[in-house]
Amino acid sequence: MLDHPYISLILKYPDSFLPDLFLLLAIGAGLVNYSFLDRPSRWLFRMLVLSLVISLIQLHDAAYRQNNTYLHNLNSLVEMGCFAAAYRIELKARSNQVIVFTGLGIYLLVFLNDFSWTRIAGVTLGVERIVMIVYALLYFHYILARMQVQNLLIHSMFWVSAGAIVHAAGTLFVFLFVKVTLGDLSSNGSYALYITIVRTFSAFFYIILGFSFCIRRREFRLAERFTV
């Protein structure tokens, strides 16, 4: 049993699967609170489910020593598409939606030009994080201009946006300089350092998304109370 490729890989690199643990927890939080999720939150939930599917394929390929680098690039496409969908719904002003679509368009052009089956598309992942930061800052400006959010601490998209900024900023330069950070597996242990940074911020972001799903239940009930 322990010599199965999956088990052997997990036992050999347990730290590598920490983000997947928090991904599962975030999906669990989404399932428990699914009936309370609004349309943007459901897009984020779909993103997590698709990321889990990609992660399982990565596990399979790694266990059988097959190339799985391209899956990092495909996961970036999934994340960007679902994020754009969520913020397009949340940011109702036409000018904001133009920025959302422009950011998505720029990302897709970079993705098509930078995509590779055999390496991490660092420029693509870097641009994804820049666009995520733009979306989050745009959302903060949007809610400050409208002043309709009574309590930010129980507003799910506030937590999503704050988490997106921390996650994106924390991993931005790792991917923009991917040839230096993740390009050489034997570069005096620097690869291990940088991949740990990426995994840590990914785990943090999954925690925030799971928390936002839980907060969404309270936000829904509070809105329901004021509309009765």
Coordinates of C-alpha atoms in Angstrom, one line a residue:
M1 CA 0.0 0.0 0.0
L2 CA 2.7 2.5 1.0
D3 CA 4.7 1.8 -2.2
H4 CA 1.8 3.0 -4.4
P5 CA 3.1 6.0 -6.5
Y6 CA 0.6 8.4 -5.0
I7 CA 1.3 7.5 -1.4
S8 CA 5.1 7.4 -2.0
L9 CA 5.0 10.9 -3.5
I10 CA 2.9 12.4 -0.6
L11 CA 5.1 10.8 2.0
K12 CA 8.3 12.0 0.2
Y13 CA 7.0 15.6 -0.2
P14 CA 4.4 16.2 2.4
D15 CA 4.9 20.0 2.5
S16 CA 4.1 20.2 -1.2
F17 CA 0.5 19.1 -0.5
L18 CA -0.2 21.7 2.2
P19 CA -2.0 24.1 -0.2
D20 CA -4.1 21.2 -1.4
L21 CA -5.3 20.6 2.1
F22 CA -6.4 24.2 2.5
L23 CA -7.9 24.0 -1.0
L24 CA -10.1 21.0 0.2
L25 CA -11.1 22.9 3.3
A26 CA -12.1 26.0 1.3
I27 CA -14.2 23.8 -1.0
G28 CA -15.8 22.2 2.0
A29 CA -16.6 25.7 3.4
G30 CA -18.1 26.6 0.0
L31 CA -20.2 23.4 -0.1
V32 CA -21.6 24.0 3.4
N33 CA -22.5 27.6 2.6
Y34 CA -23.3 27.1 -1.0
S35 CA -27.0 28.1 -0.7
F36 CA -25.9 31.5 0.7
L37 CA -23.3 32.3 -1.9
D38 CA -24.0 35.1 -4.4
R39 CA -23.0 34.9 -8.1
P40 CA -19.5 36.3 -7.6
S41 CA -18.8 33.8 -4.8
R42 CA -20.1 30.9 -6.8
W43 CA -17.6 31.8 -9.6
L44 CA -14.8 31.7 -7.0
F45 CA -16.2 28.4 -5.7
R46 CA -16.1 27.0 -9.3
M47 CA -12.5 28.2 -9.5
L48 CA -11.5 26.2 -6.5
V49 CA -13.2 23.1 -7.8
L50 CA -11.4 23.4 -11.1
S51 CA -8.1 24.0 -9.3
L52 CA -8.7 20.8 -7.4
V53 CA -9.2 18.8 -10.6
I54 CA -6.0 20.3 -12.0
S55 CA -4.2 19.5 -8.8
L56 CA -5.3 15.9 -8.9
I57 CA -4.0 15.6 -12.5
Q58 CA -0.7 17.1 -11.3
L59 CA -0.5 14.5 -8.5
H60 CA -1.1 11.7 -11.0
D61 CA 1.5 13.0 -13.5
A62 CA 4.1 13.6 -10.8
A63 CA 3.5 10.2 -9.2
Y64 CA 4.2 8.6 -12.6
R65 CA 7.1 11.0 -13.5
Q66 CA 5.2 12.7 -16.3
N67 CA 5.4 16.3 -17.3
N68 CA 2.9 18.4 -15.4
T69 CA 4.4 21.9 -15.7
Y70 CA 1.8 22.9 -18.3
L71 CA -0.9 22.4 -15.6
H72 CA 0.4 25.4 -13.7
N73 CA -0.3 27.5 -16.8
L74 CA -3.8 26.1 -17.3
N75 CA -4.6 26.7 -13.7
S76 CA -3.6 30.3 -14.2
L77 CA -6.1 30.5 -17.0
V78 CA -8.9 29.0 -14.8
E79 CA -8.1 31.5 -12.0
M80 CA -8.1 34.5 -14.2
G81 CA -11.3 33.5 -16.0
C82 CA -13.2 32.9 -12.8
F83 CA -11.8 36.1 -11.2
A84 CA -12.8 38.2 -14.1
A85 CA -16.3 36.7 -14.1
A86 CA -16.7 37.4 -10.3
Y87 CA -15.5 41.0 -10.6
R88 CA -17.5 41.7 -13.7
I89 CA -20.7 40.9 -11.8
E90 CA -19.6 42.7 -8.6
L91 CA -18.4 45.9 -10.3
K92 CA -21.6 47.1 -11.9
A93 CA -20.4 50.5 -13.3
R94 CA -19.8 50.4 -17.0
S95 CA -16.3 52.0 -16.7
N96 CA -15.3 49.4 -14.2
Q97 CA -16.4 46.6 -16.4
V98 CA -14.4 48.0 -19.3
I99 CA -11.3 47.8 -17.0
V100 CA -12.2 44.2 -16.1
F101 CA -12.5 43.1 -19.7
T102 CA -9.4 45.1 -20.7
G103 CA -7.4 43.3 -18.0
L104 CA -8.7 39.9 -19.0
G105 CA -7.9 40.7 -22.7
I106 CA -4.3 41.7 -21.9
Y107 CA -3.9 38.5 -19.8
L108 CA -5.3 36.3 -22.7
L109 CA -2.9 37.9 -25.2
V110 CA 0.0 37.2 -22.9
F111 CA -1.2 33.7 -22.2
L112 CA -1.4 32.8 -25.8
N113 CA 2.0 34.2 -26.5
D114 CA 3.7 32.8 -23.4
F115 CA 2.1 29.4 -22.9
S116 CA 4.3 26.4 -22.9
W117 CA 3.8 22.7 -22.3
T118 CA 7.3 22.2 -20.8
R119 CA 7.9 25.2 -18.5
I120 CA 6.1 27.5 -16.1
A121 CA 4.9 30.5 -18.1
G122 CA 6.3 33.0 -15.6
V123 CA 5.2 36.2 -17.5
T124 CA 1.7 34.9 -17.8
L125 CA 1.5 34.1 -14.0
G126 CA 3.0 37.5 -13.3
V127 CA 0.5 39.3 -15.4
E128 CA -2.3 37.4 -13.8
R129 CA -1.2 38.7 -10.4
I130 CA -0.9 42.2 -11.6
V131 CA -4.5 42.0 -13.0
M132 CA -5.7 40.5 -9.8
I133 CA -4.3 43.4 -7.8
V134 CA -5.9 45.9 -10.3
Y135 CA -9.3 44.2 -9.8
A136 CA -9.0 44.2 -6.1
L137 CA -8.0 47.9 -5.9
L138 CA -10.7 48.8 -8.3
Y139 CA -13.2 47.0 -6.1
F140 CA -11.9 48.9 -3.0
H141 CA -12.4 52.2 -4.9
Y142 CA -15.9 51.1 -5.9
I143 CA -17.1 50.4 -2.4
L144 CA -15.5 53.5 -1.0
A145 CA -17.2 55.6 -3.7
R146 CA -20.6 54.1 -3.1
M147 CA -20.4 53.9 0.7
Q148 CA -23.0 51.2 0.9
V149 CA -21.1 48.5 2.8
Q150 CA -22.1 48.8 6.5
N151 CA -19.4 46.6 7.9
L152 CA -16.3 45.5 5.9
L153 CA -15.5 42.8 8.3
I154 CA -18.6 40.8 7.4
H155 CA -18.4 41.6 3.7
S156 CA -17.2 38.6 1.8
M157 CA -15.8 40.4 -1.3
F158 CA -13.7 42.6 0.9
W159 CA -11.9 39.6 2.3
V160 CA -11.6 38.1 -1.2
S161 CA -10.0 41.3 -2.5
A162 CA -7.7 41.8 0.5
G163 CA -6.6 38.1 0.2
A164 CA -6.1 38.5 -3.6
I165 CA -3.8 41.5 -3.1
V166 CA -1.7 39.7 -0.4
H167 CA -1.5 36.5 -2.5
A168 CA -0.7 38.3 -5.8
A169 CA 1.8 40.7 -4.3
G170 CA 3.5 37.9 -2.4
T171 CA 4.1 35.7 -5.5
L172 CA 4.4 38.4 -8.2
F173 CA 8.1 38.6 -8.4
V174 CA 8.7 34.9 -8.1
F175 CA 6.9 34.5 -11.4
L176 CA 8.1 37.6 -13.1
F177 CA 11.7 36.4 -12.6
V178 CA 10.8 32.7 -12.9
K179 CA 14.1 31.8 -14.7
V180 CA 16.0 32.9 -11.6
T181 CA 13.6 31.8 -8.9
L182 CA 12.1 28.5 -10.3
G183 CA 14.1 27.9 -13.4
D184 CA 16.9 25.9 -11.9
L185 CA 16.2 23.0 -9.6
S186 CA 19.8 22.8 -8.4
S187 CA 20.4 26.5 -7.7
N188 CA 21.8 26.2 -4.2
G189 CA 18.3 25.5 -2.7
S190 CA 16.8 28.7 -4.0
Y191 CA 14.1 26.7 -5.9
A192 CA 12.9 25.1 -2.6
L193 CA 12.8 28.6 -1.0
Y194 CA 10.8 30.2 -3.8
I195 CA 8.4 27.3 -4.3
T196 CA 7.7 27.3 -0.6
I197 CA 6.8 31.0 -0.8
V198 CA 4.4 30.3 -3.6
R199 CA 2.8 27.4 -1.7
T200 CA 2.5 29.4 1.5
F201 CA 0.7 32.3 -0.2
S202 CA -1.5 29.9 -2.1
A203 CA -2.5 28.2 1.2
F204 CA -3.2 31.6 2.7
F205 CA -5.4 32.6 -0.2
Y206 CA -7.4 29.3 0.1
I207 CA -7.9 30.0 3.8
I208 CA -9.2 33.5 3.0
L209 CA -11.6 32.2 0.3
G210 CA -13.0 29.6 2.7
F211 CA -13.4 32.3 5.3
S212 CA -15.2 34.5 2.8
F213 CA -17.7 31.7 2.1
C214 CA -18.4 31.4 5.8
I215 CA -18.7 35.2 6.1
R216 CA -21.1 35.2 3.1
R217 CA -23.7 33.2 5.2
R218 CA -23.7 35.9 7.9
E219 CA -23.8 38.7 5.3
F220 CA -26.8 37.0 3.6
R221 CA -28.7 36.7 6.8
L222 CA -28.0 40.3 7.8
A223 CA -29.2 41.5 4.4
E224 CA -32.3 39.3 4.8
R225 CA -33.1 40.8 8.2
F226 CA -33.0 44.4 6.8
T227 CA -35.2 43.6 3.9
V228 CA -37.9 41.9 5.9

